[in-house]
């Protein structure tokens, strides 16, 4: 009944000369141009994280070593965040009143699904997502998580019992048989995807007018999604060609640390642009607010603008920076300044290494006409070789002589140490955090002061991660579960909250469940609590050190406090 062929472009409103595809293209172009410099810096950071630097200007024989300063600092930062989530225990709490589930039941239910997140192919726990997200935020400025879900086919195995009659002579014996049967069922699984910064196109003016995600997928998967009702099947059927941007494909592979692999001819790739936001007409007024649309291969409108199908009314994206820049959409990355310092350290290290090698080997000159067999040195002069000279060589003459040697400049070593110190400052790290001992002349008080200075910066970043990222992710994840509660695995629900609460949840309609539970508030405290405990430990340690150095204070302390209780507090 529609006047448009499925997949074709259409006006944003009746009588408008502005079409949907042109709106999507112009929005993407606007967002792409505004992030150009940021994406270039991201690529520099990511290459250094992979241990790659451009040494094309180096001559043959010059050192091309890479110091893994930036990769180790980023790994240490991400591991600290992951450890705070996994080792602390109850790292978040739920505030909920007048609901069929208690806050503890909501927390347990959410933890079950956070423990087995899926992208349709691999299952992984939430701390792994956060660890990868911290690496992305440290290198690419923004952490972008997409919270959604889908029905995933799963295998269920049952045993069917049967009876066979065995005849032995004149007697018949019954024999019980067991047959394994496999059933495929579809259950709702929570998906929390880490989105590449290159694939995310937000409104660069910060007004939240739109968010666009670029998705590369196989045509076979797109057909499955269309059959599930996400996209227009008839529009997807029109897609037959393999759509790929060779330049972007090479960039994607290089910055993922992979090698180029030939793509089989039967794999047809499709580039999707998924639009979330509001469409504005040529007169500058809203045509359709809070909608979603999808463009395939830059020409097929496989999902015309339709209302946002998320009951929470928001886009599935949660984007947050680790280091904020006021009035900015893209902010800055932790590795922005450390990257250039890592490059400088590589140059200085290679300079010193070349000087050290040159001081050992040096540059030599050889008199070929004095050699009995010049072929002896055709491939160089190996260490310890004996050269045979002919009668042309004078007595005590040197057929091989060193004419130049190298040395390590003292200024280079001094500058290397200064650069190393500045690198640790830029990455909020130090020798202790990467497992190295400080120089002997460094005092303990200086180490504590350095730790406290770094900790104050990390405390601010940690709280932003909790409030602006993880709490928002948990809220959207829980609302997605409640919207699709009818498709959840009953065994998972009963195992998490018990039979009573599961039955109470099942008796309610989806609308009732969502209305009564959407007010749940999540408070993440795992990261900040770990840091608070570390600060408390330092305070107690400083107090005990003060007490131990003063006999009068030690006597008063022992009279008023128990050492056993104090030790328990330390533990």
XYZ file of C-alpha atoms in Angstrom:
571
model
C 0.000 0.000 0.000
C 2.999 2.374 0.249
C 3.621 4.672 -2.746
C 7.366 4.116 -2.412
C 9.399 1.145 -3.585
C 11.023 -0.543 -0.575
C 14.527 0.805 -0.112
C 14.012 3.970 -2.160
C 14.504 7.473 -0.828
C 11.490 9.519 0.264
C 10.747 13.102 1.408
C 11.056 13.819 5.119
C 7.519 15.235 4.972
C 4.733 15.507 2.438
C 5.578 18.184 -0.120
C 9.132 18.670 1.189
C 12.071 18.813 -1.220
C 14.362 17.435 1.494
C 14.712 13.635 1.486
C 15.590 11.204 4.264
C 18.784 9.945 2.637
C 20.048 13.491 2.050
C 19.403 14.329 5.721
C 21.359 11.274 6.872
C 24.226 12.023 4.502
C 24.471 15.693 5.495
C 24.372 14.882 9.206
C 27.142 12.311 8.794
C 29.267 14.735 6.767
C 28.834 17.451 9.401
C 29.845 15.104 12.234
C 32.722 13.592 10.234
C 34.277 16.968 9.398
C 34.096 18.159 13.002
C 36.014 15.134 14.305
C 38.767 15.014 11.660
C 41.670 16.180 13.862
C 40.489 14.019 16.748
C 40.400 10.875 14.611
C 43.913 11.554 13.294
C 45.235 11.816 16.852
C 43.356 8.632 17.776
C 45.110 6.773 14.970
C 48.515 7.962 16.173
C 47.722 6.822 19.706
C 46.475 3.457 18.535
C 49.519 2.729 16.361
C 51.788 3.420 19.311
C 49.623 1.183 21.482
C 50.264 -1.570 18.926
C 54.003 -0.885 19.075
C 54.266 0.620 15.591
C 56.190 3.741 14.609
C 57.153 5.120 11.216
C 60.874 4.478 10.708
C 60.855 4.831 6.937
C 63.386 7.685 7.163
C 65.921 5.425 8.920
C 68.959 4.234 6.978
C 70.084 0.641 6.760
C 71.765 -0.447 9.973
C 70.166 2.181 12.219
C 68.228 0.951 15.242
C 64.429 0.780 15.017
C 63.506 -0.328 18.530
C 60.221 0.557 20.218
C 59.873 1.182 23.957
C 56.447 -0.051 25.167
C 55.882 2.882 27.517
C 52.447 3.884 26.225
C 51.075 0.317 25.853
C 52.095 -0.638 29.392
C 50.684 2.550 30.916
C 47.341 2.007 29.169
C 47.242 -1.666 30.164
C 48.020 -0.770 33.774
C 45.241 1.835 33.827
C 42.656 -0.532 32.321
C 43.668 -3.401 34.614
C 43.298 -1.213 37.699
C 39.733 -0.321 36.715
C 38.869 -3.945 35.922
C 40.341 -5.175 39.197
C 38.278 -2.659 41.142
C 35.096 -4.105 39.621
C 35.955 -7.778 40.037
C 37.769 -7.826 43.397
C 35.599 -5.494 45.429
C 32.462 -7.665 45.631
C 29.217 -5.690 45.561
C 30.484 -2.914 43.335
C 27.079 -1.299 42.732
C 23.835 -0.797 44.630
C 20.245 -0.316 43.564
C 17.730 2.159 44.984
C 14.139 1.070 44.343
C 10.893 1.604 46.250
C 7.341 0.236 45.932
C 8.281 -2.394 43.347
C 7.651 -6.153 43.019
C 11.405 -6.786 43.278
C 13.704 -5.780 46.105
C 16.858 -3.797 45.325
C 18.946 -6.896 46.061
C 16.870 -8.995 43.641
C 17.315 -6.370 40.924
C 21.067 -6.388 41.516
C 21.298 -10.188 41.344
C 19.178 -10.379 38.192
C 21.284 -7.769 36.447
C 24.524 -9.468 37.514
C 23.404 -12.727 35.884
C 23.039 -11.058 32.493
C 26.127 -8.875 32.934
C 28.073 -12.067 33.479
C 27.210 -13.461 30.051
C 26.979 -10.608 27.629
C 26.905 -11.514 23.961
C 27.407 -9.951 20.579
C 25.767 -12.854 18.799
C 29.042 -14.727 18.403
C 31.053 -14.584 21.658
C 30.007 -14.535 25.324
C 31.980 -12.377 27.745
C 31.523 -10.781 31.207
C 30.971 -7.094 31.898
C 34.447 -6.444 33.435
C 36.006 -7.404 30.095
C 33.868 -4.751 28.388
C 34.941 -2.139 30.933
C 38.611 -3.074 30.549
C 38.409 -2.671 26.766
C 36.388 0.513 27.226
C 39.099 2.039 29.412
C 41.709 1.296 26.743
C 39.480 2.926 24.151
C 38.928 5.967 26.366
C 42.636 6.307 27.089
C 43.546 6.121 23.389
C 40.500 7.553 21.600
C 39.094 10.164 24.040
C 35.541 8.773 24.103
C 34.193 5.552 25.566
C 31.142 4.609 23.482
C 28.979 1.703 24.613
C 25.816 0.566 22.871
C 23.313 -1.085 25.227
C 20.738 -3.250 23.486
C 19.823 -6.904 23.098
C 18.440 -9.540 20.777
C 16.905 -12.969 20.641
C 19.745 -15.473 20.438
C 19.235 -19.134 19.454
C 20.418 -21.582 22.079
C 20.520 -25.362 22.184
C 18.545 -27.288 24.795
C 19.131 -30.989 25.244
C 16.510 -33.457 26.476
C 16.515 -37.211 26.830
C 13.626 -39.248 25.500
C 13.091 -42.630 27.076
C 11.885 -45.597 25.056
C 11.385 -49.332 25.438
C 12.758 -52.124 23.304
C 11.812 -55.773 23.640
C 14.675 -58.222 23.392
C 13.919 -61.832 22.571
C 16.251 -64.410 24.101
C 15.170 -67.960 23.353
C 11.580 -68.333 24.466
C 11.701 -65.279 26.766
C 11.242 -61.576 26.026
C 13.108 -58.968 28.088
C 12.282 -55.232 28.118
C 15.198 -52.814 27.576
C 15.007 -49.076 28.372
C 16.574 -46.822 25.714
C 17.656 -43.174 25.957
C 17.738 -40.896 22.931
C 19.366 -37.456 23.062
C 17.268 -34.751 21.397
C 18.418 -31.234 20.657
C 15.973 -28.352 20.628
C 16.780 -24.827 19.454
C 15.104 -22.083 21.489
C 15.433 -18.308 21.294
C 16.111 -16.354 24.474
C 16.814 -12.674 25.021
C 20.445 -11.833 25.609
C 21.856 -8.489 26.676
C 24.367 -6.891 24.317
C 26.785 -4.154 25.406
C 28.943 -3.315 22.402
C 32.085 -1.201 22.520
C 31.820 1.130 19.525
C 34.901 2.416 17.721
C 35.292 6.190 17.728
C 35.663 6.045 13.927
C 32.174 4.518 13.667
C 30.418 7.108 15.869
C 29.059 10.384 14.456
C 27.406 12.595 17.125
C 25.984 16.083 16.743
C 29.173 18.197 16.856
C 27.341 21.186 18.329
C 26.558 19.292 21.501
C 22.779 19.709 21.208
C 22.144 15.969 20.938
C 20.167 16.350 17.716
C 21.389 13.031 16.337
C 23.783 10.123 16.766
C 24.870 7.984 13.802
C 26.654 4.638 13.962
C 28.440 3.061 11.009
C 28.142 -0.731 11.015
C 29.928 -3.145 8.710
C 28.314 -6.568 8.465
C 27.769 -9.478 6.124
C 24.745 -9.515 3.871
C 23.802 -12.903 5.342
C 23.497 -11.398 8.832
C 21.527 -8.447 7.479
C 19.019 -10.859 5.928
C 18.599 -12.576 9.307
C 17.961 -9.248 11.019
C 15.396 -8.375 8.369
C 13.630 -11.705 8.912
C 13.526 -10.857 12.635
C 11.587 -7.694 11.781
C 14.295 -5.099 12.347
C 14.609 -4.031 8.713
C 12.360 -4.060 5.650
C 12.802 -7.498 4.061
C 11.869 -6.300 0.584
C 14.408 -3.468 0.779
C 17.143 -5.849 1.967
C 16.368 -8.225 -0.924
C 17.413 -5.482 -3.343
C 20.959 -5.450 -1.954
C 23.106 -7.714 -4.100
C 26.451 -5.944 -4.488
C 29.501 -6.101 -2.233
C 29.934 -2.593 -0.864
C 33.344 -1.699 0.534
C 35.552 1.327 0.838
C 39.021 -0.060 0.189
C 40.789 2.849 1.878
C 38.672 2.629 5.021
C 39.054 -1.143 5.028
C 42.849 -0.832 5.045
C 42.677 1.734 7.854
C 40.355 -0.478 9.876
C 42.662 -3.490 9.526
C 45.862 -1.576 10.265
C 44.596 0.055 13.439
C 43.244 -3.274 14.672
C 46.733 -4.764 14.509
C 45.777 -7.343 11.875
C 47.033 -8.319 8.451
C 45.121 -7.961 5.219
C 43.320 -11.189 4.337
C 41.603 -11.936 1.026
C 37.827 -11.927 1.360
C 35.993 -14.898 -0.150
C 33.827 -13.976 -3.111
C 30.693 -15.321 -1.460
C 30.991 -12.897 1.489
C 29.150 -9.726 0.545
C 29.702 -6.894 2.977
C 27.192 -4.191 3.713
C 27.801 -0.787 5.305
C 24.921 0.444 7.457
C 24.394 3.932 8.847
C 22.024 3.796 11.803
C 20.478 7.170 12.675
C 19.096 7.932 16.142
C 17.664 11.390 16.793
C 15.375 14.006 15.307
C 14.875 15.026 11.677
C 14.616 18.738 10.878
C 12.976 20.026 7.717
C 14.292 22.645 5.281
C 12.395 25.332 7.241
C 14.450 24.542 10.354
C 11.563 22.979 12.285
C 11.252 19.450 13.618
C 9.656 16.983 11.219
C 10.019 13.845 13.330
C 11.473 13.708 16.834
C 13.182 10.802 18.566
C 13.205 8.420 15.620
C 15.483 5.775 14.161
C 16.364 5.105 10.514
C 18.929 2.955 8.714
C 20.679 3.481 5.389
C 22.446 0.547 3.685
C 25.329 0.943 1.217
C 24.637 4.686 1.103
C 21.607 4.162 -1.177
C 19.018 1.757 0.301
C 16.685 3.020 3.010
C 16.108 -0.356 4.689
C 14.529 1.233 7.771
C 12.522 4.392 7.082
C 12.224 6.881 9.966
C 10.092 5.348 12.698
C 9.539 5.988 16.381
C 12.246 4.914 18.812
C 11.292 1.389 19.871
C 13.166 1.590 23.164
C 10.672 2.081 25.981
C 13.126 4.254 27.893
C 12.889 6.712 24.985
C 16.636 7.205 24.578
C 19.223 6.090 22.089
C 21.148 2.914 22.986
C 24.460 4.796 23.119
C 26.318 5.848 26.248
C 29.302 8.061 25.399
C 31.617 9.477 28.061
C 35.209 10.795 28.106
C 37.893 10.040 30.662
C 39.302 13.577 30.486
C 36.697 16.245 29.875
C 37.151 19.424 27.861
C 34.466 22.078 28.576
C 32.132 22.804 25.663
C 33.561 19.908 23.631
C 31.886 16.830 22.188
C 35.063 14.800 21.636
C 37.153 15.985 24.628
C 40.728 14.592 24.890
C 42.448 11.265 25.509
C 44.831 10.263 28.259
C 47.422 9.191 25.671
C 47.413 12.400 23.624
C 50.522 13.849 25.253
C 52.123 10.551 26.221
C 52.142 9.466 22.568
C 54.500 12.224 21.412
C 56.736 11.652 24.438
C 56.900 7.920 23.678
C 58.038 8.798 20.140
C 60.729 11.105 21.552
C 61.915 8.387 23.950
C 62.142 5.907 21.082
C 64.310 8.336 19.129
C 66.613 8.988 22.081
C 66.885 5.286 22.916
C 67.722 4.369 19.322
C 70.308 7.166 19.236
C 72.003 5.776 22.351
C 71.753 2.230 21.074
C 73.378 3.195 17.791
C 76.135 4.951 19.720
C 76.718 1.893 21.895
C 76.864 -0.455 18.914
C 79.181 1.884 17.037
C 81.541 2.056 20.031
C 81.887 -1.745 19.877
C 82.096 -2.291 16.129
C 83.175 1.113 14.851
C 83.895 1.868 11.178
C 86.925 0.094 9.663
C 89.008 0.427 6.551
C 90.649 -2.512 4.777
C 93.399 -2.722 2.169
C 92.123 -5.255 -0.335
C 95.418 -5.471 -2.263
C 97.178 -6.809 0.859
C 94.792 -9.766 1.229
C 95.725 -13.185 -0.050
C 92.052 -13.973 -0.754
C 89.748 -10.900 -0.920
C 86.742 -13.228 -0.867
C 87.354 -13.627 2.880
C 85.717 -10.213 3.512
C 83.073 -10.288 0.791
C 80.355 -10.648 3.450
C 82.017 -8.508 6.112
C 84.619 -9.314 8.714
C 83.306 -11.717 11.373
C 84.450 -11.441 14.971
C 87.684 -13.411 15.644
C 88.469 -14.144 11.986
C 92.107 -14.504 10.826
C 92.990 -12.622 7.646
C 95.751 -13.958 5.363
C 97.939 -11.228 3.896
C 100.152 -11.462 0.812
C 103.683 -10.300 0.175
C 102.531 -6.779 -0.671
C 101.820 -6.130 2.991
C 104.723 -4.320 4.706
C 106.099 -5.523 7.988
C 103.810 -4.505 10.886
C 101.316 -3.122 8.391
C 97.635 -3.239 9.338
C 95.408 -4.746 6.662
C 92.322 -3.889 8.793
C 92.170 -0.687 10.839
C 89.481 1.144 12.767
C 89.077 4.738 11.621
C 85.974 5.826 13.568
C 84.169 4.725 16.721
C 80.889 5.733 18.271
C 79.947 6.944 21.731
C 76.812 7.507 23.772
C 76.286 11.254 24.297
C 75.852 12.092 27.966
C 73.286 14.748 27.108
C 71.145 12.096 25.395
C 70.965 10.048 28.595
C 70.017 13.119 30.633
C 67.297 14.072 28.154
C 66.035 10.485 28.136
C 65.540 10.591 31.901
C 63.750 13.943 31.689
C 61.472 12.669 28.913
C 60.725 9.509 30.893
C 59.692 11.591 33.895
C 57.455 13.805 31.779
C 55.880 10.743 30.176
C 54.880 9.302 33.546
C 53.441 12.670 34.539
C 51.367 12.891 31.351
C 50.007 9.340 31.795
C 49.395 9.751 35.564
C 51.796 6.911 36.203
C 55.198 6.326 37.781
C 57.872 3.629 38.095
C 56.110 1.949 40.994
C 52.874 1.538 39.045
C 54.622 -0.324 36.227
C 56.619 -2.560 38.562
C 59.954 -0.699 38.625
C 61.867 0.374 41.721
C 62.728 4.088 42.031
C 66.359 5.210 42.214
C 67.983 4.687 45.599
C 68.305 8.393 46.278
C 64.504 8.873 46.152
C 63.069 9.222 49.647
C 59.984 7.423 50.892
C 58.225 10.742 51.550
C 58.783 11.767 47.932
C 57.275 8.490 46.732
C 54.206 9.009 48.937
C 53.831 12.598 47.683
C 54.010 11.422 44.066
C 51.432 8.704 44.740
C 49.064 11.194 46.384
C 49.379 13.642 43.505
C 48.570 10.929 40.979
C 45.761 9.555 43.134
C 43.982 12.910 43.314
C 43.789 13.033 39.509
C 42.663 9.410 39.224
C 39.977 9.961 41.858
C 38.298 12.556 39.667
C 38.491 10.334 36.570
C 37.223 7.353 38.575
C 34.136 9.152 39.801
C 33.340 10.374 36.282
C 33.618 6.790 35.003
C 31.182 5.616 37.666
C 28.604 8.371 37.248
C 28.757 9.235 33.559
C 29.432 5.792 32.134
C 28.817 2.703 34.262
C 25.704 3.946 36.099
C 24.067 4.980 32.819
C 24.999 1.647 31.219
C 23.506 -0.324 34.124
C 20.294 1.683 33.985
C 19.778 1.147 30.251
C 20.737 -2.519 30.553
C 18.133 -3.115 33.272
C 15.423 -1.280 31.323
C 16.195 -3.398 28.242
C 15.771 -6.542 30.356
C 12.441 -5.330 31.726
C 11.144 -4.412 28.267
C 11.949 -7.925 27.032
C 11.328 -9.842 30.260
C 8.920 -12.247 28.541
C 11.802 -13.563 26.420
C 14.272 -14.069 29.289
C 15.431 -17.562 30.157
C 13.263 -18.745 33.061
C 16.140 -20.756 34.536
C 18.317 -17.634 34.654
C 15.577 -15.578 36.315
C 14.714 -18.235 38.925
C 18.384 -18.846 39.661
C 18.939 -15.137 40.244
C 15.913 -14.015 42.262
C 14.199 -17.226 43.374
C 10.861 -18.834 42.544
C 8.646 -16.399 44.451
C 9.996 -13.247 42.841
C 10.155 -14.921 39.408
C 6.489 -15.923 39.613
C 5.508 -12.412 40.724
C 7.426 -10.985 37.773
C 5.874 -13.442 35.307
C 2.301 -12.628 36.388
C 2.738 -8.981 35.425
C 2.321 -7.648 31.916
C 5.382 -6.121 30.211
C 3.901 -2.646 30.574
C 3.263 -3.150 34.311
C 6.760 -4.461 34.887
C 8.385 -1.567 33.097
C 6.207 1.058 34.791
C 6.925 -0.269 38.292
C 10.642 -0.936 37.837
C 11.828 1.844 35.535
C 12.530 4.086 38.530
C 15.459 1.961 39.718
C 18.557 4.048 40.399
C 22.024 2.570 40.274
C 24.964 3.764 42.329
C 28.367 2.415 41.352
C 30.987 2.597 44.077
C 33.459 -0.190 43.344
C 36.148 2.028 41.798
C 35.945 4.898 44.271
C 35.607 2.529 47.242
C 38.839 0.752 46.352
C 40.647 4.068 46.119
C 39.059 5.235 49.396
C 40.286 2.097 51.142
C 43.799 2.722 49.827
C 43.725 6.285 51.181
C 42.449 5.065 54.581
C 45.243 2.509 54.723
C 47.832 5.203 54.032
C 46.385 7.366 56.800
C 46.489 4.508 59.295
C 50.029 3.609 58.261
C 51.154 7.233 58.752
C 49.499 7.328 62.170
C 51.177 4.104 63.314
C 54.537 5.358 62.088
C 54.072 8.546 64.120
C 53.075 6.565 67.212
C 56.020 4.180 66.915
C 58.571 7.024 66.839
C 57.311 8.601 70.080
C 57.432 6.438 73.251
C 54.907 8.598 75.111
C 52.409 8.398 72.269
C 52.990 4.659 71.931
C 52.266 4.171 75.654
C 49.068 6.247 75.450
C 47.962 4.397 72.318
C 48.412 0.972 73.905
C 46.464 2.059 76.984
C 43.468 3.197 74.951
C 43.469 0.921 71.880
C 44.002 -2.752 71.222
C 46.783 -3.741 68.847
C 44.774 -6.796 67.767
C 41.813 -4.582 66.844
C 44.146 -2.187 65.037
C 45.608 -5.058 63.037
C 42.085 -6.206 62.117
C 41.377 -2.700 60.861
C 44.500 -2.812 58.696
C 43.489 -6.170 57.239
